Amino acid sequence: MLNQISCIMFSTLLFFISVLGIFLNQKNILVMLMALEIMFLTLGFNLVSSSIYLDDITGQIFALLILTVAAAESSIGLAILVIYYRIRSVITVELMNLTKG
């Protein structure tokens, strides 16, 4: 079984990979959304591993809350992207600031 330090190190590594994914790829919004989802998942993984280590269910409840918020965020983001793609036929980030509203 994994110990607490290795779980935290794995979670931190995935978190920084997703941060790099956001900062290094600023043209494609879908890749940025996927990196944001990885950030949410690593946060949930960190909470669950801490909850198991401390023998407390609070971390697991917060992880479920984070997963729910992440699912709602991704569904709203993808719906906005589909509408934007139908209007502009492109989903690059550079042209997003040209929209009104």
mmCIF file with all atom_site columns, C-alpha atoms in Angstrom:
data_model
loop_
_atom_site.group_PDB
_atom_site.id
_atom_site.type_symbol
_atom_site.label_atom_id
_atom_site.label_alt_id
_atom_site.label_comp_id
_atom_site.label_asym_id
_atom_site.label_entity_id
_atom_site.label_seq_id
_atom_site.pdbx_PDB_ins_code
_atom_site.Cartn_x
_atom_site.Cartn_y
_atom_site.Cartn_z
_atom_site.occupancy
_atom_site.B_iso_or_equiv
_atom_site.pdbx_formal_charge
_atom_site.auth_seq_id
_atom_site.auth_comp_id
_atom_site.auth_asym_id
_atom_site.auth_atom_id
_atom_site.pdbx_PDB_model_num
ATOM 1   C CA . MET A 1 1   ? 0.000   0.000  0.000   1.00 0.00 ? 1   MET A CA 1
ATOM 2   C CA . LEU A 1 2   ? 1.186   3.513  -0.745  1.00 0.00 ? 2   LEU A CA 1
ATOM 3   C CA . ASN A 1 3   ? 2.208   5.700  2.123   1.00 0.00 ? 3   ASN A CA 1
ATOM 4   C CA . GLN A 1 4   ? 1.127   9.302  2.637   1.00 0.00 ? 4   GLN A CA 1
ATOM 5   C CA . ILE A 1 5   ? 4.318   10.931 1.318   1.00 0.00 ? 5   ILE A CA 1
ATOM 6   C CA . SER A 1 6   ? 4.259   9.076  -2.001  1.00 0.00 ? 6   SER A CA 1
ATOM 7   C CA . CYS A 1 7   ? 0.585   9.949  -2.529  1.00 0.00 ? 7   CYS A CA 1
ATOM 8   C CA . ILE A 1 8   ? 1.262   13.628 -1.871  1.00 0.00 ? 8   ILE A CA 1
ATOM 9   C CA . MET A 1 9   ? 4.312   13.602 -4.150  1.00 0.00 ? 9   MET A CA 1
ATOM 10  C CA . PHE A 1 10  ? 2.323   11.940 -6.949  1.00 0.00 ? 10  PHE A CA 1
ATOM 11  C CA . SER A 1 11  ? -0.490  14.442 -6.506  1.00 0.00 ? 11  SER A CA 1
ATOM 12  C CA . THR A 1 12  ? 1.929   17.373 -6.526  1.00 0.00 ? 12  THR A CA 1
ATOM 13  C CA . LEU A 1 13  ? 3.657   16.079 -9.657  1.00 0.00 ? 13  LEU A CA 1
ATOM 14  C CA . LEU A 1 14  ? 0.346   15.757 -11.515 1.00 0.00 ? 14  LEU A CA 1
ATOM 15  C CA . PHE A 1 15  ? -0.719  19.197 -10.315 1.00 0.00 ? 15  PHE A CA 1
ATOM 16  C CA . PHE A 1 16  ? 2.433   20.848 -11.666 1.00 0.00 ? 16  PHE A CA 1
ATOM 17  C CA . ILE A 1 17  ? 2.126   18.947 -14.952 1.00 0.00 ? 17  ILE A CA 1
ATOM 18  C CA . SER A 1 18  ? -1.380  20.334 -15.351 1.00 0.00 ? 18  SER A CA 1
ATOM 19  C CA . VAL A 1 19  ? -0.175  23.857 -14.493 1.00 0.00 ? 19  VAL A CA 1
ATOM 20  C CA . LEU A 1 20  ? 2.489   23.490 -17.184 1.00 0.00 ? 20  LEU A CA 1
ATOM 21  C CA . GLY A 1 21  ? -0.207  22.262 -19.561 1.00 0.00 ? 21  GLY A CA 1
ATOM 22  C CA . ILE A 1 22  ? -2.175  25.447 -18.999 1.00 0.00 ? 22  ILE A CA 1
ATOM 23  C CA . PHE A 1 23  ? 0.767   27.827 -19.286 1.00 0.00 ? 23  PHE A CA 1
ATOM 24  C CA . LEU A 1 24  ? 2.597   26.166 -22.180 1.00 0.00 ? 24  LEU A CA 1
ATOM 25  C CA . ASN A 1 25  ? -0.448  25.527 -24.347 1.00 0.00 ? 25  ASN A CA 1
ATOM 26  C CA . GLN A 1 26  ? -2.339  28.787 -24.552 1.00 0.00 ? 26  GLN A CA 1
ATOM 27  C CA . LYS A 1 27  ? -3.803  28.304 -28.024 1.00 0.00 ? 27  LYS A CA 1
ATOM 28  C CA . ASN A 1 28  ? -6.163  25.366 -27.651 1.00 0.00 ? 28  ASN A CA 1
ATOM 29  C CA . ILE A 1 29  ? -8.907  25.853 -25.097 1.00 0.00 ? 29  ILE A CA 1
ATOM 30  C CA . LEU A 1 30  ? -9.779  22.143 -24.961 1.00 0.00 ? 30  LEU A CA 1
ATOM 31  C CA . VAL A 1 31  ? -6.303  21.219 -23.754 1.00 0.00 ? 31  VAL A CA 1
ATOM 32  C CA . MET A 1 32  ? -6.538  23.973 -21.160 1.00 0.00 ? 32  MET A CA 1
ATOM 33  C CA . LEU A 1 33  ? -9.867  22.564 -19.937 1.00 0.00 ? 33  LEU A CA 1
ATOM 34  C CA . MET A 1 34  ? -8.368  19.073 -19.695 1.00 0.00 ? 34  MET A CA 1
ATOM 35  C CA . ALA A 1 35  ? -5.426  20.423 -17.696 1.00 0.00 ? 35  ALA A CA 1
ATOM 36  C CA . LEU A 1 36  ? -7.869  22.190 -15.390 1.00 0.00 ? 36  LEU A CA 1
ATOM 37  C CA . GLU A 1 37  ? -9.732  18.910 -14.886 1.00 0.00 ? 37  GLU A CA 1
ATOM 38  C CA . ILE A 1 38  ? -6.452  17.192 -14.004 1.00 0.00 ? 38  ILE A CA 1
ATOM 39  C CA . MET A 1 39  ? -5.891  19.922 -11.413 1.00 0.00 ? 39  MET A CA 1
ATOM 40  C CA . PHE A 1 40  ? -9.273  19.190 -9.854  1.00 0.00 ? 40  PHE A CA 1
ATOM 41  C CA . LEU A 1 41  ? -8.623  15.438 -9.883  1.00 0.00 ? 41  LEU A CA 1
ATOM 42  C CA . THR A 1 42  ? -5.248  15.784 -8.204  1.00 0.00 ? 42  THR A CA 1
ATOM 43  C CA . LEU A 1 43  ? -6.778  17.963 -5.524  1.00 0.00 ? 43  LEU A CA 1
ATOM 44  C CA . GLY A 1 44  ? -9.432  15.302 -4.931  1.00 0.00 ? 44  GLY A CA 1
ATOM 45  C CA . PHE A 1 45  ? -6.789  12.577 -4.872  1.00 0.00 ? 45  PHE A CA 1
ATOM 46  C CA . ASN A 1 46  ? -4.802  14.527 -2.300  1.00 0.00 ? 46  ASN A CA 1
ATOM 47  C CA . LEU A 1 47  ? -7.879  14.963 -0.116  1.00 0.00 ? 47  LEU A CA 1
ATOM 48  C CA . VAL A 1 48  ? -8.796  11.278 -0.337  1.00 0.00 ? 48  VAL A CA 1
ATOM 49  C CA . SER A 1 49  ? -5.283  10.113 0.487   1.00 0.00 ? 49  SER A CA 1
ATOM 50  C CA . SER A 1 50  ? -5.145  12.466 3.469   1.00 0.00 ? 50  SER A CA 1
ATOM 51  C CA . SER A 1 51  ? -8.567  11.280 4.549   1.00 0.00 ? 51  SER A CA 1
ATOM 52  C CA . ILE A 1 52  ? -7.457  7.655  4.458   1.00 0.00 ? 52  ILE A CA 1
ATOM 53  C CA . TYR A 1 53  ? -4.273  8.453  6.340   1.00 0.00 ? 53  TYR A CA 1
ATOM 54  C CA . LEU A 1 54  ? -6.079  10.414 9.065   1.00 0.00 ? 54  LEU A CA 1
ATOM 55  C CA . ASP A 1 55  ? -9.017  7.957  9.195   1.00 0.00 ? 55  ASP A CA 1
ATOM 56  C CA . ASP A 1 56  ? -11.534 10.756 8.698   1.00 0.00 ? 56  ASP A CA 1
ATOM 57  C CA . ILE A 1 57  ? -14.320 10.863 6.123   1.00 0.00 ? 57  ILE A CA 1
ATOM 58  C CA . THR A 1 58  ? -14.327 14.654 5.732   1.00 0.00 ? 58  THR A CA 1
ATOM 59  C CA . GLY A 1 59  ? -11.651 14.623 3.022   1.00 0.00 ? 59  GLY A CA 1
ATOM 60  C CA . GLN A 1 60  ? -13.616 12.116 0.982   1.00 0.00 ? 60  GLN A CA 1
ATOM 61  C CA . ILE A 1 61  ? -16.749 14.251 1.222   1.00 0.00 ? 61  ILE A CA 1
ATOM 62  C CA . PHE A 1 62  ? -14.807 17.305 0.055   1.00 0.00 ? 62  PHE A CA 1
ATOM 63  C CA . ALA A 1 63  ? -13.348 15.232 -2.799  1.00 0.00 ? 63  ALA A CA 1
ATOM 64  C CA . LEU A 1 64  ? -16.866 14.325 -3.946  1.00 0.00 ? 64  LEU A CA 1
ATOM 65  C CA . LEU A 1 65  ? -17.813 17.999 -3.775  1.00 0.00 ? 65  LEU A CA 1
ATOM 66  C CA . ILE A 1 66  ? -14.760 18.920 -5.871  1.00 0.00 ? 66  ILE A CA 1
ATOM 67  C CA . LEU A 1 67  ? -15.610 16.253 -8.451  1.00 0.00 ? 67  LEU A CA 1
ATOM 68  C CA . THR A 1 68  ? -19.171 17.567 -8.670  1.00 0.00 ? 68  THR A CA 1
ATOM 69  C CA . VAL A 1 69  ? -17.985 21.130 -9.208  1.00 0.00 ? 69  VAL A CA 1
ATOM 70  C CA . ALA A 1 70  ? -15.444 19.939 -11.789 1.00 0.00 ? 70  ALA A CA 1
ATOM 71  C CA . ALA A 1 71  ? -18.118 18.043 -13.714 1.00 0.00 ? 71  ALA A CA 1
ATOM 72  C CA . ALA A 1 72  ? -20.409 21.073 -13.758 1.00 0.00 ? 72  ALA A CA 1
ATOM 73  C CA . GLU A 1 73  ? -17.538 23.337 -14.821 1.00 0.00 ? 73  GLU A CA 1
ATOM 74  C CA . SER A 1 74  ? -16.501 21.077 -17.674 1.00 0.00 ? 74  SER A CA 1
ATOM 75  C CA . SER A 1 75  ? -20.045 20.624 -18.965 1.00 0.00 ? 75  SER A CA 1
ATOM 76  C CA . ILE A 1 76  ? -20.686 24.377 -18.966 1.00 0.00 ? 76  ILE A CA 1
ATOM 77  C CA . GLY A 1 77  ? -17.298 25.048 -20.559 1.00 0.00 ? 77  GLY A CA 1
ATOM 78  C CA . LEU A 1 78  ? -17.864 22.483 -23.304 1.00 0.00 ? 78  LEU A CA 1
ATOM 79  C CA . ALA A 1 79  ? -21.349 23.844 -23.998 1.00 0.00 ? 79  ALA A CA 1
ATOM 80  C CA . ILE A 1 80  ? -19.924 27.357 -24.382 1.00 0.00 ? 80  ILE A CA 1
ATOM 81  C CA . LEU A 1 81  ? -17.205 25.998 -26.684 1.00 0.00 ? 81  LEU A CA 1
ATOM 82  C CA . VAL A 1 82  ? -19.733 24.209 -28.896 1.00 0.00 ? 82  VAL A CA 1
ATOM 83  C CA . ILE A 1 83  ? -21.780 27.387 -29.287 1.00 0.00 ? 83  ILE A CA 1
ATOM 84  C CA . TYR A 1 84  ? -18.636 29.440 -29.925 1.00 0.00 ? 84  TYR A CA 1
ATOM 85  C CA . TYR A 1 85  ? -17.446 26.925 -32.542 1.00 0.00 ? 85  TYR A CA 1
ATOM 86  C CA . ARG A 1 86  ? -20.797 27.068 -34.331 1.00 0.00 ? 86  ARG A CA 1
ATOM 87  C CA . ILE A 1 87  ? -20.559 30.850 -34.551 1.00 0.00 ? 87  ILE A CA 1
ATOM 88  C CA . ARG A 1 88  ? -16.836 31.365 -35.309 1.00 0.00 ? 88  ARG A CA 1
ATOM 89  C CA . SER A 1 89  ? -15.712 27.917 -36.618 1.00 0.00 ? 89  SER A CA 1
ATOM 90  C CA . VAL A 1 90  ? -12.541 28.170 -34.514 1.00 0.00 ? 90  VAL A CA 1
ATOM 91  C CA . ILE A 1 91  ? -11.791 27.553 -30.828 1.00 0.00 ? 91  ILE A CA 1
ATOM 92  C CA . THR A 1 92  ? -8.447  29.273 -30.339 1.00 0.00 ? 92  THR A CA 1
ATOM 93  C CA . VAL A 1 93  ? -7.895  31.400 -27.271 1.00 0.00 ? 93  VAL A CA 1
ATOM 94  C CA . GLU A 1 94  ? -6.508  34.389 -29.195 1.00 0.00 ? 94  GLU A CA 1
ATOM 95  C CA . LEU A 1 95  ? -9.877  35.105 -30.790 1.00 0.00 ? 95  LEU A CA 1
ATOM 96  C CA . MET A 1 96  ? -11.905 34.713 -27.582 1.00 0.00 ? 96  MET A CA 1
ATOM 97  C CA . ASN A 1 97  ? -11.332 38.325 -26.541 1.00 0.00 ? 97  ASN A CA 1
ATOM 98  C CA . LEU A 1 98  ? -13.043 39.550 -29.714 1.00 0.00 ? 98  LEU A CA 1
ATOM 99  C CA . THR A 1 99  ? -16.445 38.373 -28.498 1.00 0.00 ? 99  THR A CA 1
ATOM 100 C CA . LYS A 1 100 ? -18.911 40.863 -27.125 1.00 0.00 ? 100 LYS A CA 1
ATOM 101 C CA . GLY A 1 101 ? -20.867 40.399 -23.934 1.00 0.00 ? 101 GLY A CA 1
#
